Amino acid sequence: MKTTTLLISAFLSLLHGQLVKSCQERDYGWGSIVCVCDANYCDYYSGLGDAPTDPSTATITISTKDGSRFETSTIPVILSNFQEEAEFVISFSDSDTKQIFQGLGGSFTDAAAFNYMALSDDVKYHLVSSYYNPDVGINYVLGRVPMGGADFSWRLYTYLDTENDTELATFSLQEEDYDYKIPMIHDAMFATNRFYIKLIGSPWSAPAWMKTNNELYGQGKLKPEYYQIWADYFVRFLEEYFNVYIDFWAITGQNEPLDGLLPNFEFNCMGWTADEMRKFIAENLGPTLKNHSQFGNVKLIMMDDQRTQLELWTRVILGDEAAAGFVDGIGLHWYLDSWFGPEILSETHDLYPEKFLIYTEACEGDIPNPAAVVLGSWERGEHYAFDIIENLNHWVTGWVDWNLALDLEGGPNWAGNQVDSPVIVNATANEFYKQPMFYALGHISKFITPDSIILKNHVLQADPDNAKPVQVVVALRPDETHVAVLLNE
Ligand SMILES: *[C@@H]1O[C@H](CO)[C@@H](O)[C@H](O)[C@H]1NC(C)=O
Ligand SMILES: *[C@@H]1O[C@H](CO)[C@@H](O)[C@H](O)[C@H]1NC(C)=O
Ligand SMILES: *[C@@H]1O[C@H](CO)[C@@H](O)[C@H](O)[C@H]1NC(C)=O
């Protein structure tokens, strides 16, 4: 708790100092800039403040490839019938509503927490505040936490590696939790004025001895005789985190359940068919959570995998009354979004309107071109903005980015699966770099505040030569301000 105390005092001194600061630019020659945060400086931005006072003005906030970051100006709102000559018209109506927006977030992986803990306290404070501070940060409200090791760990482990310990007698959180993830989560909650983060727990693999292949990776499934012990493991995880004052909002049944069905899959995974997961949810995980009244309200998110699986997995799991009764939401990863259209999201919403859709993982650099980490890549920022806007227009309620922070090589990752992150830490210099992706996320999460209602919108774009249509999402915030987020590629 020592770190948390230090960070809270740092927060109080900043509260009374100058809050809003512009980007400290650095250009690495990859098309756009990054903003550098160090012990003495970090960029912070005001949002729209409280409810708007003057209906005759609108606030415009822009970020551009040539280096603007959340640059704000005010323009008069002219109410006239200008539609005829306008080049670009967005129309929407408060009565044409879609889903309630939950918010955005990032993932407290072992790697993210390792990079975080390598920084001095004042730099750590800037990192968590940049993401989670509701006023001057980008107002993150969600977070995902791997339950034990994943590829973004520096060793292979679970919380129950003692062979045949079916009593869970040796179940134990590890140094990765106590010395890295838990301190970072505490800071993200208590040092930023956020206090409650909607955390989502996801397992990558059961202990090797519970699996058909006796490995944490590769092609292997949970042995049927261990289904109930594996459900008990989820509850133990929730209890151990509860003991250190961390409450989980949701869990997913398995990170990317398809991975472990593939031969030679190279990092932590465990394979499930949709029907096996249906059985596990209906007979083990669902009842076990409900039987522990303390965790009876923890949301159960199914699938946690690519769009391509939506039709099959919802049909099998939500088509079964017993399993469907335990499921609250459907988790998606973005990796095949460019190849597989978003219509399946709306179709799924129409079939199961009571189950929320949420993105639980996305990152750039997984196809490393020109490298896993590209400092200042504007294209990667655009890709984030495009995907989030598209998803919000197809009933998705929230979007969780992958690692909150990675090192200069996009790790650590024991399996060599380095990727990019909106925040890259340079531990040697005790500084970090906010990538264009950070601002793309911020344009959504900072201005479309949680519990906003997404409105249907129609865009009329006159310029036929514009190869790429402008992407738009429109929302009505709880403070009754309208926000439109536009991406002009
Ligand atoms: C665990 O149980 C299996 C199956 O009963 C047995 O073959 C194995 O020797 C046991 N391992 C240990 C360390 O007791
Ligand atoms: C849940 O509780 C019910 C009623 O006490 C019991 O019958 C059932 O076996 C329990 N299920 C699990 C998975 O713990
Ligand atoms: C990281 O910091 C070290 C030490 O200041 C510096 O030499 C190096 O150039 C930095 N790396 C990047 C990518 O800025």
Coordinates of C-alpha atoms and ligand atoms in Angstrom, one line a residue:
M1 CA 0.0 0.0 0.0
K2 CA 3.1 2.3 0.3
T3 CA 3.0 3.2 -3.4
T4 CA -0.7 4.0 -3.3
T5 CA -0.2 6.5 -0.5
L6 CA 2.6 8.2 -2.3
L7 CA 0.6 8.5 -5.4
I8 CA -2.4 10.0 -3.6
S9 CA -0.3 12.8 -2.2
A10 CA 1.1 13.4 -5.7
F11 CA -2.5 13.6 -7.0
L12 CA -3.5 16.2 -4.4
S13 CA -0.6 18.4 -5.2
L14 CA -1.4 18.3 -8.9
L15 CA -5.1 19.0 -8.2
H16 CA -4.1 22.3 -6.8
G17 CA -1.6 23.1 -9.6
Q18 CA -1.9 23.6 -13.3
L19 CA -4.1 20.8 -14.7
V20 CA -4.2 21.3 -18.4
K21 CA -1.0 21.0 -20.3
S22 CA -0.3 20.4 -24.0
C23 CA 1.7 17.7 -25.7
Q24 CA 5.5 17.6 -25.3
E25 CA 6.1 16.4 -28.9
R26 CA 8.8 14.0 -30.2
D27 CA 9.0 12.9 -33.8
Y28 CA 10.6 9.5 -34.4
G29 CA 10.1 9.8 -38.2
W30 CA 7.1 7.4 -38.5
G31 CA 4.6 9.9 -39.8
S32 CA 3.3 11.6 -36.7
I33 CA 4.5 12.5 -33.2
V34 CA 4.3 11.0 -29.8
C35 CA 3.8 13.0 -26.6
V36 CA 6.5 12.5 -24.0
C37 CA 5.7 12.2 -20.3
D38 CA 8.5 12.3 -17.7
A39 CA 8.9 13.1 -14.0
N40 CA 8.4 16.8 -14.7
Y41 CA 5.9 17.0 -17.4
C42 CA 2.8 15.2 -18.9
D43 CA 0.0 16.5 -21.1
Y44 CA -3.5 16.7 -19.7
Y45 CA -6.6 18.0 -21.3
S46 CA -10.0 19.4 -20.0
G47 CA -13.1 17.7 -21.3
L48 CA -16.3 19.5 -21.9
G49 CA -16.7 20.3 -18.2
D50 CA -20.2 20.2 -16.8
A51 CA -23.4 20.6 -18.7
P52 CA -23.2 23.2 -21.5
T53 CA -24.3 26.6 -20.5
D54 CA -24.6 28.3 -23.9
P55 CA -26.6 26.5 -26.5
S56 CA -25.5 28.9 -29.2
T57 CA -21.9 27.5 -29.3
A58 CA -20.3 24.2 -29.9
T59 CA -16.9 23.0 -28.8
I60 CA -14.6 21.5 -31.4
T61 CA -11.7 19.3 -30.3
I62 CA -9.3 17.9 -32.9
S63 CA -6.1 15.8 -33.2
T64 CA -4.2 15.8 -36.5
K65 CA -1.4 13.9 -38.1
D66 CA 0.7 17.0 -38.2
G67 CA 0.7 17.2 -34.4
S68 CA -2.4 18.7 -32.9
R69 CA -3.6 16.8 -29.8
F70 CA -7.0 17.6 -28.4
E71 CA -6.8 21.2 -29.7
T72 CA -10.0 22.9 -28.6
S73 CA -11.9 25.9 -30.0
T74 CA -15.5 27.2 -29.8
I75 CA -17.7 28.0 -32.8
P76 CA -21.2 29.5 -33.0
V77 CA -24.0 27.2 -33.8
I78 CA -26.1 28.7 -36.7
L79 CA -29.5 27.2 -36.9
S80 CA -30.7 27.5 -40.5
N81 CA -31.7 25.3 -43.3
F82 CA -28.3 25.0 -44.9
Q83 CA -28.6 21.4 -46.0
E84 CA -28.8 22.3 -49.8
E85 CA -25.3 23.7 -50.1
A86 CA -23.6 21.8 -47.3
E87 CA -20.7 19.6 -48.1
F88 CA -21.2 17.4 -45.1
V89 CA -24.4 16.9 -43.0
I90 CA -24.8 14.6 -40.0
S91 CA -28.4 14.1 -38.9
F92 CA -29.7 12.4 -35.8
S93 CA -32.6 12.6 -33.4
D94 CA -32.9 12.1 -29.7
S95 CA -35.8 9.7 -30.3
D96 CA -33.7 7.4 -32.5
T97 CA -31.7 5.8 -29.8
K98 CA -29.5 2.7 -29.7
Q99 CA -27.4 1.2 -26.9
I100 CA -26.1 2.7 -23.7
F101 CA -22.3 3.2 -23.8
Q102 CA -20.3 1.6 -21.0
G103 CA -16.9 3.2 -21.8
L104 CA -13.4 2.2 -22.8
G105 CA -10.5 0.7 -21.0
G106 CA -7.2 -1.2 -21.2
S107 CA -5.6 -4.3 -19.8
F108 CA -3.6 -4.8 -16.6
T109 CA -1.4 -7.5 -18.0
D110 CA 1.8 -8.8 -16.3
A111 CA 3.8 -7.0 -19.0
A112 CA 1.9 -3.7 -18.6
A113 CA 2.4 -3.8 -14.8
F114 CA 6.1 -4.7 -15.1
N115 CA 6.7 -1.7 -17.4
Y116 CA 4.7 0.5 -15.0
M117 CA 6.6 -0.6 -11.9
A118 CA 9.9 0.2 -13.6
L119 CA 9.0 4.0 -13.5
S120 CA 9.4 6.4 -10.6
D121 CA 6.3 7.3 -8.6
D122 CA 5.7 10.6 -10.3
V123 CA 5.9 9.1 -13.7
K124 CA 3.6 6.2 -12.6
Y125 CA 1.2 8.8 -11.4
H126 CA 1.2 10.4 -14.9
L127 CA 0.6 7.1 -16.6
V128 CA -2.4 6.0 -14.6
S129 CA -3.9 9.5 -14.5
S130 CA -3.5 9.9 -18.3
Y131 CA -5.8 6.9 -18.8
Y132 CA -8.1 6.8 -15.8
N133 CA -8.5 10.4 -14.5
P134 CA -12.1 11.4 -15.2
D135 CA -11.3 15.1 -15.6
V136 CA -8.0 15.6 -17.3
G137 CA -7.2 12.1 -18.4
I138 CA -9.1 10.2 -21.1
N139 CA -11.6 8.9 -18.6
Y140 CA -11.2 5.1 -18.9
V141 CA -13.7 3.1 -16.8
L142 CA -13.0 -0.5 -17.9
G143 CA -10.0 -2.8 -17.3
R144 CA -9.2 -6.4 -18.1
V145 CA -7.0 -8.6 -15.9
P146 CA -5.6 -12.0 -17.0
M147 CA -6.3 -14.6 -14.4
G148 CA -2.7 -15.9 -14.1
G149 CA -0.2 -16.1 -16.9
A150 CA -0.7 -15.1 -20.5
D151 CA 1.7 -14.5 -23.3
F152 CA 2.3 -11.0 -21.9
S153 CA 4.1 -12.6 -18.9
W154 CA 7.7 -13.4 -18.4
R155 CA 7.2 -17.0 -17.3
L156 CA 4.6 -19.8 -17.6
Y157 CA 2.4 -20.2 -14.5
T158 CA -1.1 -20.6 -13.1
Y159 CA -2.3 -20.2 -9.5
L160 CA -2.4 -23.9 -8.9
D161 CA 0.6 -25.6 -10.4
T162 CA 0.8 -28.3 -7.8
E163 CA -0.1 -31.5 -9.6
N164 CA -3.4 -33.2 -8.5
D165 CA -4.2 -30.5 -5.9
T166 CA -7.9 -30.9 -6.5
E167 CA -8.7 -29.4 -3.1
L168 CA -7.1 -26.1 -4.2
A169 CA -5.0 -26.2 -1.1
T170 CA -2.0 -24.6 -2.7
F171 CA -4.0 -22.1 -4.8
S172 CA -2.1 -18.8 -4.6
L173 CA -1.8 -15.5 -6.3
Q174 CA 1.8 -14.9 -7.5
E175 CA 4.4 -12.2 -7.4
E176 CA 3.0 -10.9 -10.7
D177 CA -0.2 -10.1 -8.8
Y178 CA 1.2 -8.9 -5.5
D179 CA 4.2 -6.9 -6.7
Y180 CA 2.9 -5.7 -10.1
K181 CA -0.7 -5.9 -11.2
I182 CA -2.4 -5.2 -7.8
P183 CA -0.3 -2.1 -7.1
M184 CA -1.0 -0.8 -10.6
I185 CA -4.7 -1.4 -10.3
H186 CA -4.7 0.3 -6.9
D187 CA -3.0 3.3 -8.4
A188 CA -5.4 3.4 -11.3
M189 CA -8.3 3.5 -8.9
F190 CA -7.1 5.6 -6.0
A191 CA -4.5 7.9 -7.5
T192 CA -6.7 9.1 -10.3
N193 CA -10.0 9.9 -8.6
R194 CA -11.6 7.1 -10.6
F195 CA -12.3 4.8 -7.5
Y196 CA -14.3 2.2 -9.3
I197 CA -13.0 0.5 -12.4
K198 CA -15.2 -2.1 -14.1
L199 CA -12.7 -5.0 -14.2
I200 CA -13.0 -8.1 -16.4
G201 CA -11.1 -11.2 -15.4
S202 CA -10.1 -13.7 -18.1
P203 CA -8.2 -17.0 -17.9
W204 CA -5.7 -18.1 -20.6
S205 CA -5.2 -21.7 -19.4
A206 CA -6.0 -24.1 -16.5
P207 CA -3.0 -25.7 -14.8
A208 CA -1.3 -28.2 -17.1
W209 CA -2.2 -31.2 -15.0
M210 CA -5.9 -30.5 -15.6
K211 CA -5.5 -30.6 -19.4
T212 CA -5.5 -33.2 -22.0
N213 CA -2.0 -32.2 -23.3
N214 CA -0.4 -31.5 -19.9
E215 CA 0.9 -28.1 -21.2
L216 CA -0.2 -24.4 -20.8
Y217 CA -0.1 -23.9 -24.5
G218 CA -0.6 -26.0 -27.7
Q219 CA -3.6 -28.0 -28.6
G220 CA -5.3 -29.1 -25.4
K221 CA -8.6 -29.0 -23.5
L222 CA -9.7 -29.1 -19.9
K223 CA -10.3 -32.7 -18.9
P224 CA -14.0 -33.3 -18.1
E225 CA -13.3 -34.5 -14.6
Y226 CA -11.9 -31.1 -13.7
Y227 CA -14.8 -28.9 -14.9
Q228 CA -16.0 -28.2 -11.4
I229 CA -12.5 -27.6 -9.9
W230 CA -11.9 -25.1 -12.7
A231 CA -15.1 -23.3 -11.8
D232 CA -14.0 -23.2 -8.1
Y233 CA -10.7 -21.7 -9.3
F234 CA -12.6 -18.7 -10.8
V235 CA -14.2 -18.1 -7.4
R236 CA -10.9 -18.4 -5.5
F237 CA -9.4 -15.8 -7.9
L238 CA -12.3 -13.4 -7.2
E239 CA -11.9 -14.0 -3.4
E240 CA -8.1 -13.4 -3.4
Y241 CA -8.5 -10.1 -5.3
F242 CA -11.5 -9.1 -3.1
N243 CA -9.1 -9.6 -0.1
V244 CA -6.8 -6.9 -1.5
Y245 CA -9.8 -4.5 -2.1
I246 CA -10.3 -5.2 -5.8
D247 CA -13.8 -6.1 -7.0
F248 CA -14.4 -7.6 -10.4
W249 CA -17.3 -6.4 -12.5
A250 CA -17.2 -9.4 -14.9
I251 CA -15.4 -12.5 -16.0
T252 CA -15.1 -14.2 -19.3
G253 CA -15.3 -18.0 -19.6
Q254 CA -12.0 -18.3 -21.5
N255 CA -9.7 -16.0 -23.5
E256 CA -9.9 -17.0 -27.2
P257 CA -11.3 -20.5 -26.7
L258 CA -10.5 -21.4 -30.3
D259 CA -6.7 -21.0 -29.9
G260 CA -6.4 -24.2 -27.9
L261 CA -8.1 -26.2 -30.7
L262 CA -5.3 -25.3 -33.1
P263 CA -2.3 -27.6 -33.4
N264 CA 0.9 -26.2 -31.9
F265 CA -0.7 -22.9 -30.8
E266 CA 2.3 -21.0 -29.4
F267 CA 1.2 -19.4 -26.2
N268 CA -1.1 -19.8 -23.2
C269 CA -4.5 -21.2 -24.3
M270 CA -7.1 -23.8 -23.7
G271 CA -9.5 -25.1 -26.3
W272 CA -13.3 -25.2 -26.0
T273 CA -15.9 -26.0 -28.6
A274 CA -19.1 -23.9 -28.2
D275 CA -20.9 -27.0 -26.9
E276 CA -18.2 -27.7 -24.2
M277 CA -18.4 -24.1 -23.1
R278 CA -22.2 -24.3 -23.0
K279 CA -22.0 -27.3 -20.7
F280 CA -19.3 -25.7 -18.5
I281 CA -21.4 -22.5 -18.1
A282 CA -24.7 -24.3 -17.5
E283 CA -23.4 -26.9 -15.0
N284 CA -20.3 -25.5 -13.4
L285 CA -19.3 -21.9 -13.8
G286 CA -22.8 -20.3 -13.8
P287 CA -24.1 -22.2 -10.7
T288 CA -20.8 -21.9 -8.8
L289 CA -20.8 -18.1 -9.2
K290 CA -24.5 -17.9 -8.1
N291 CA -23.8 -20.2 -5.2
H292 CA -21.3 -17.7 -3.8
S293 CA -23.7 -14.9 -3.1
Q294 CA -20.8 -12.4 -2.8
F295 CA -20.1 -13.0 -6.5
G296 CA -23.6 -13.6 -7.7
N297 CA -23.7 -10.3 -9.5
V298 CA -20.4 -10.7 -11.3
K299 CA -21.3 -10.5 -15.0
L300 CA -20.5 -13.6 -17.1
I301 CA -19.2 -12.7 -20.6
M302 CA -19.2 -15.5 -23.1
M303 CA -17.0 -16.1 -26.2
D304 CA -14.1 -13.6 -25.8
D305 CA -13.1 -14.4 -29.3
Q306 CA -13.3 -13.1 -32.9
R307 CA -16.5 -11.9 -34.8
T308 CA -16.3 -15.0 -37.0
Q309 CA -17.5 -17.1 -34.1
L310 CA -20.5 -15.0 -33.1
E311 CA -23.2 -16.8 -35.0
L312 CA -22.2 -20.3 -33.9
W313 CA -21.3 -19.5 -30.2
T314 CA -24.5 -17.5 -29.6
R315 CA -26.7 -20.1 -31.2
V316 CA -25.2 -22.9 -29.2
I317 CA -24.8 -21.2 -25.8
L318 CA -27.7 -18.7 -25.8
G319 CA -29.9 -21.2 -27.6
D320 CA -29.6 -23.3 -24.4
E321 CA -31.9 -22.0 -21.7
A322 CA -29.8 -23.2 -18.8
A323 CA -26.6 -21.7 -20.1
A324 CA -28.2 -18.5 -21.4
G325 CA -29.6 -17.7 -18.0
F326 CA -26.1 -17.2 -16.6
V327 CA -24.7 -15.2 -19.5
D328 CA -24.9 -11.4 -19.4
G329 CA -22.7 -10.3 -22.3
I330 CA -20.8 -11.4 -25.4
G331 CA -17.1 -10.5 -25.6
L332 CA -15.3 -9.9 -28.9
H333 CA -11.7 -9.5 -30.1
W334 CA -10.9 -7.2 -33.1
Y335 CA -8.3 -9.2 -34.9
L336 CA -10.4 -10.3 -37.9
D337 CA -12.6 -7.2 -38.0
S338 CA -11.0 -6.0 -41.3
W339 CA -12.0 -9.2 -43.0
F340 CA -15.4 -9.9 -41.5
G341 CA -18.0 -7.1 -41.6
P342 CA -19.8 -5.6 -38.6
E343 CA -23.4 -6.7 -39.7
I344 CA -23.1 -9.8 -37.6
L345 CA -23.0 -7.6 -34.5
S346 CA -26.4 -6.0 -35.3
E347 CA -27.8 -9.4 -36.2
T348 CA -26.7 -10.8 -32.9
H349 CA -28.1 -7.8 -31.0
D350 CA -31.4 -8.3 -32.7
L351 CA -31.6 -12.0 -31.8
Y352 CA -30.4 -11.5 -28.2
P353 CA -31.2 -7.9 -27.3
E354 CA -30.8 -8.5 -23.5
K355 CA -27.1 -9.6 -23.8
F356 CA -24.6 -6.7 -24.2
L357 CA -21.8 -6.8 -26.8
I358 CA -18.4 -5.6 -25.6
Y359 CA -14.9 -5.7 -27.2
T360 CA -12.5 -7.3 -24.7
E361 CA -9.3 -7.1 -26.7
A362 CA -7.5 -5.2 -29.5
C363 CA -4.0 -4.2 -30.4
E364 CA -1.8 -3.1 -33.2
G365 CA 1.5 -4.6 -34.2
D366 CA 0.3 -8.2 -34.1
I367 CA 1.3 -8.3 -37.7
P368 CA 4.6 -6.4 -37.2
N369 CA 4.9 -4.1 -40.1
P370 CA 7.4 -2.4 -40.1
A371 CA 7.8 -3.4 -36.4
A372 CA 5.7 -4.4 -33.4
V373 CA 6.2 -0.9 -31.9
V374 CA 6.0 2.1 -34.3
L375 CA 6.4 5.3 -32.4
G376 CA 4.1 7.9 -33.9
S377 CA 2.1 5.7 -36.3
W378 CA -0.9 7.8 -37.3
E379 CA -2.4 4.9 -39.3
R380 CA -2.6 2.7 -36.1
G381 CA -4.5 5.5 -34.4
E382 CA -6.9 5.8 -37.3
H383 CA -7.4 2.0 -37.3
Y384 CA -8.4 2.2 -33.6
A385 CA -10.8 5.1 -34.2
F386 CA -12.3 3.4 -37.2
D387 CA -13.0 0.1 -35.4
I388 CA -14.5 1.7 -32.3
I389 CA -16.8 4.0 -34.3
E390 CA -17.9 1.1 -36.5
N391 CA -18.6 -1.1 -33.5
L392 CA -20.5 1.6 -31.6
N393 CA -22.7 2.0 -34.6
H394 CA -23.4 -1.7 -34.4
W395 CA -24.6 -2.1 -30.8
V396 CA -21.3 -2.6 -29.1
T397 CA -21.4 -1.0 -25.6
G398 CA -17.7 -0.9 -24.7
W399 CA -14.2 -1.5 -26.0
V400 CA -11.2 -2.7 -24.0
D401 CA -7.7 -2.2 -25.4
W402 CA -5.0 -4.8 -24.7
N403 CA -1.7 -3.9 -22.8
L404 CA -2.0 -0.5 -21.0
A405 CA 1.8 -0.1 -21.5
L406 CA 4.6 -2.0 -23.2
D407 CA 8.3 -1.5 -23.5
L408 CA 10.2 -0.2 -26.5
E409 CA 10.2 -3.7 -28.1
G410 CA 6.5 -4.3 -27.4
G411 CA 7.0 -6.7 -24.5
P412 CA 7.8 -8.4 -22.2
N413 CA 6.2 -11.5 -23.8
W414 CA 7.7 -14.9 -23.0
A415 CA 6.4 -16.3 -26.3
G416 CA 8.0 -13.6 -28.5
N417 CA 4.5 -12.2 -29.5
Q418 CA 5.4 -8.5 -29.0
V419 CA 2.8 -5.9 -30.2
D420 CA 2.2 -2.2 -30.0
S421 CA 0.5 -0.2 -27.2
P422 CA -1.0 3.3 -26.9
V423 CA 1.7 3.9 -24.2
I424 CA 5.3 2.8 -24.7
V425 CA 7.6 2.9 -21.6
N426 CA 11.3 3.8 -21.9
A427 CA 12.4 2.6 -18.4
T428 CA 16.0 3.7 -18.9
A429 CA 14.9 7.3 -19.4
N430 CA 12.1 7.0 -16.8
E431 CA 9.6 8.3 -19.4
F432 CA 6.8 7.1 -21.5
Y433 CA 5.4 8.0 -24.9
K434 CA 1.7 8.5 -25.8
Q435 CA 1.1 7.2 -29.2
P436 CA -1.6 8.5 -31.7
M437 CA -3.6 5.4 -30.6
F438 CA -3.9 7.0 -27.1
Y439 CA -5.6 10.1 -28.5
A440 CA -7.8 8.0 -30.9
L441 CA -9.1 6.2 -27.8
G442 CA -9.4 9.5 -25.9
H443 CA -11.5 11.2 -28.6
I444 CA -14.1 8.5 -27.8
S445 CA -13.7 7.9 -24.0
K446 CA -13.1 11.4 -22.9
F447 CA -16.1 13.0 -24.7
I448 CA -18.7 10.2 -25.0
T449 CA -19.0 9.8 -21.2
P450 CA -20.1 6.5 -19.7
D451 CA -23.9 6.0 -19.8
S452 CA -24.3 8.1 -22.9
I453 CA -26.9 6.9 -25.3
I454 CA -25.6 6.1 -28.8
L455 CA -27.9 7.7 -31.4
K456 CA -28.5 6.5 -34.9
N457 CA -26.9 8.9 -37.4
H458 CA -27.1 9.5 -41.1
V459 CA -24.2 11.2 -42.9
L460 CA -24.5 13.0 -46.2
Q461 CA -21.1 13.6 -47.8
A462 CA -21.2 15.7 -51.0
D463 CA -17.6 15.3 -52.2
P464 CA -17.7 12.2 -54.4
D465 CA -13.9 12.3 -54.9
N466 CA -13.3 11.7 -51.2
A467 CA -12.2 8.1 -51.4
K468 CA -12.8 7.4 -47.7
P469 CA -16.1 8.4 -46.2
V470 CA -15.9 10.2 -42.9
Q471 CA -16.8 7.9 -40.0
V472 CA -19.2 9.3 -37.4
V473 CA -20.6 8.3 -34.1
V474 CA -23.2 10.5 -32.3
A475 CA -24.1 10.3 -28.6
L476 CA -26.4 12.0 -26.1
R477 CA -24.5 12.3 -22.8
P478 CA -26.1 12.1 -19.4
D479 CA -25.5 15.9 -19.0
E480 CA -27.7 16.3 -22.2
T481 CA -24.8 17.5 -24.4
H482 CA -24.6 16.0 -27.9
V483 CA -21.3 14.7 -29.0
A484 CA -20.3 13.7 -32.5
V485 CA -16.9 12.0 -33.0
L486 CA -15.6 12.1 -36.5
L487 CA -12.7 10.3 -38.2
N488 CA -11.5 11.8 -41.5
E489 CA -8.9 9.5 -43.0
Ligands
LIG1 C1 -1.5 -37.3 -10.4 O1 -2.5 -38.1 -10.7 C2 -2.3 -39.0 -11.9 C3 -3.5 -39.7 -12.2 O2 -4.1 -40.3 -11.1 C4 -1.1 -39.9 -11.5 O3 -0.8 -40.7 -12.7 C5 0.1 -39.0 -11.2 O4 1.2 -39.8 -10.8 C6 -0.2 -38.1 -10.0 N1 0.9 -37.2 -9.8 C7 1.4 -36.9 -8.6 C8 2.6 -36.0 -8.5 O5 0.9 -37.4 -7.6
LIG2 C1 -25.3 -24.8 -5.9 O1 -26.2 -24.8 -4.8 C2 -27.3 -25.8 -5.0 C3 -28.2 -25.6 -3.9 O2 -27.5 -25.5 -2.6 C4 -26.7 -27.2 -5.1 O3 -27.7 -28.1 -5.3 C5 -25.7 -27.3 -6.3 O4 -25.0 -28.5 -6.3 C6 -24.7 -26.2 -6.2 N1 -23.9 -26.2 -7.4 C7 -22.6 -25.9 -7.5 C8 -22.0 -26.0 -8.8 O5 -22.0 -25.5 -6.5
LIG3 C1 15.2 5.6 -24.2 O1 16.0 6.3 -23.3 C2 17.4 6.1 -23.4 C3 18.1 6.8 -22.2 O2 17.7 8.1 -22.1 C4 17.8 6.8 -24.8 O3 19.2 6.6 -25.0 C5 17.0 6.1 -25.9 O4 17.3 6.8 -27.1 C6 15.5 6.2 -25.6 N1 14.8 5.5 -26.6 C7 13.9 6.0 -27.4 C8 13.2 5.2 -28.4 O5 13.5 7.2 -27.3

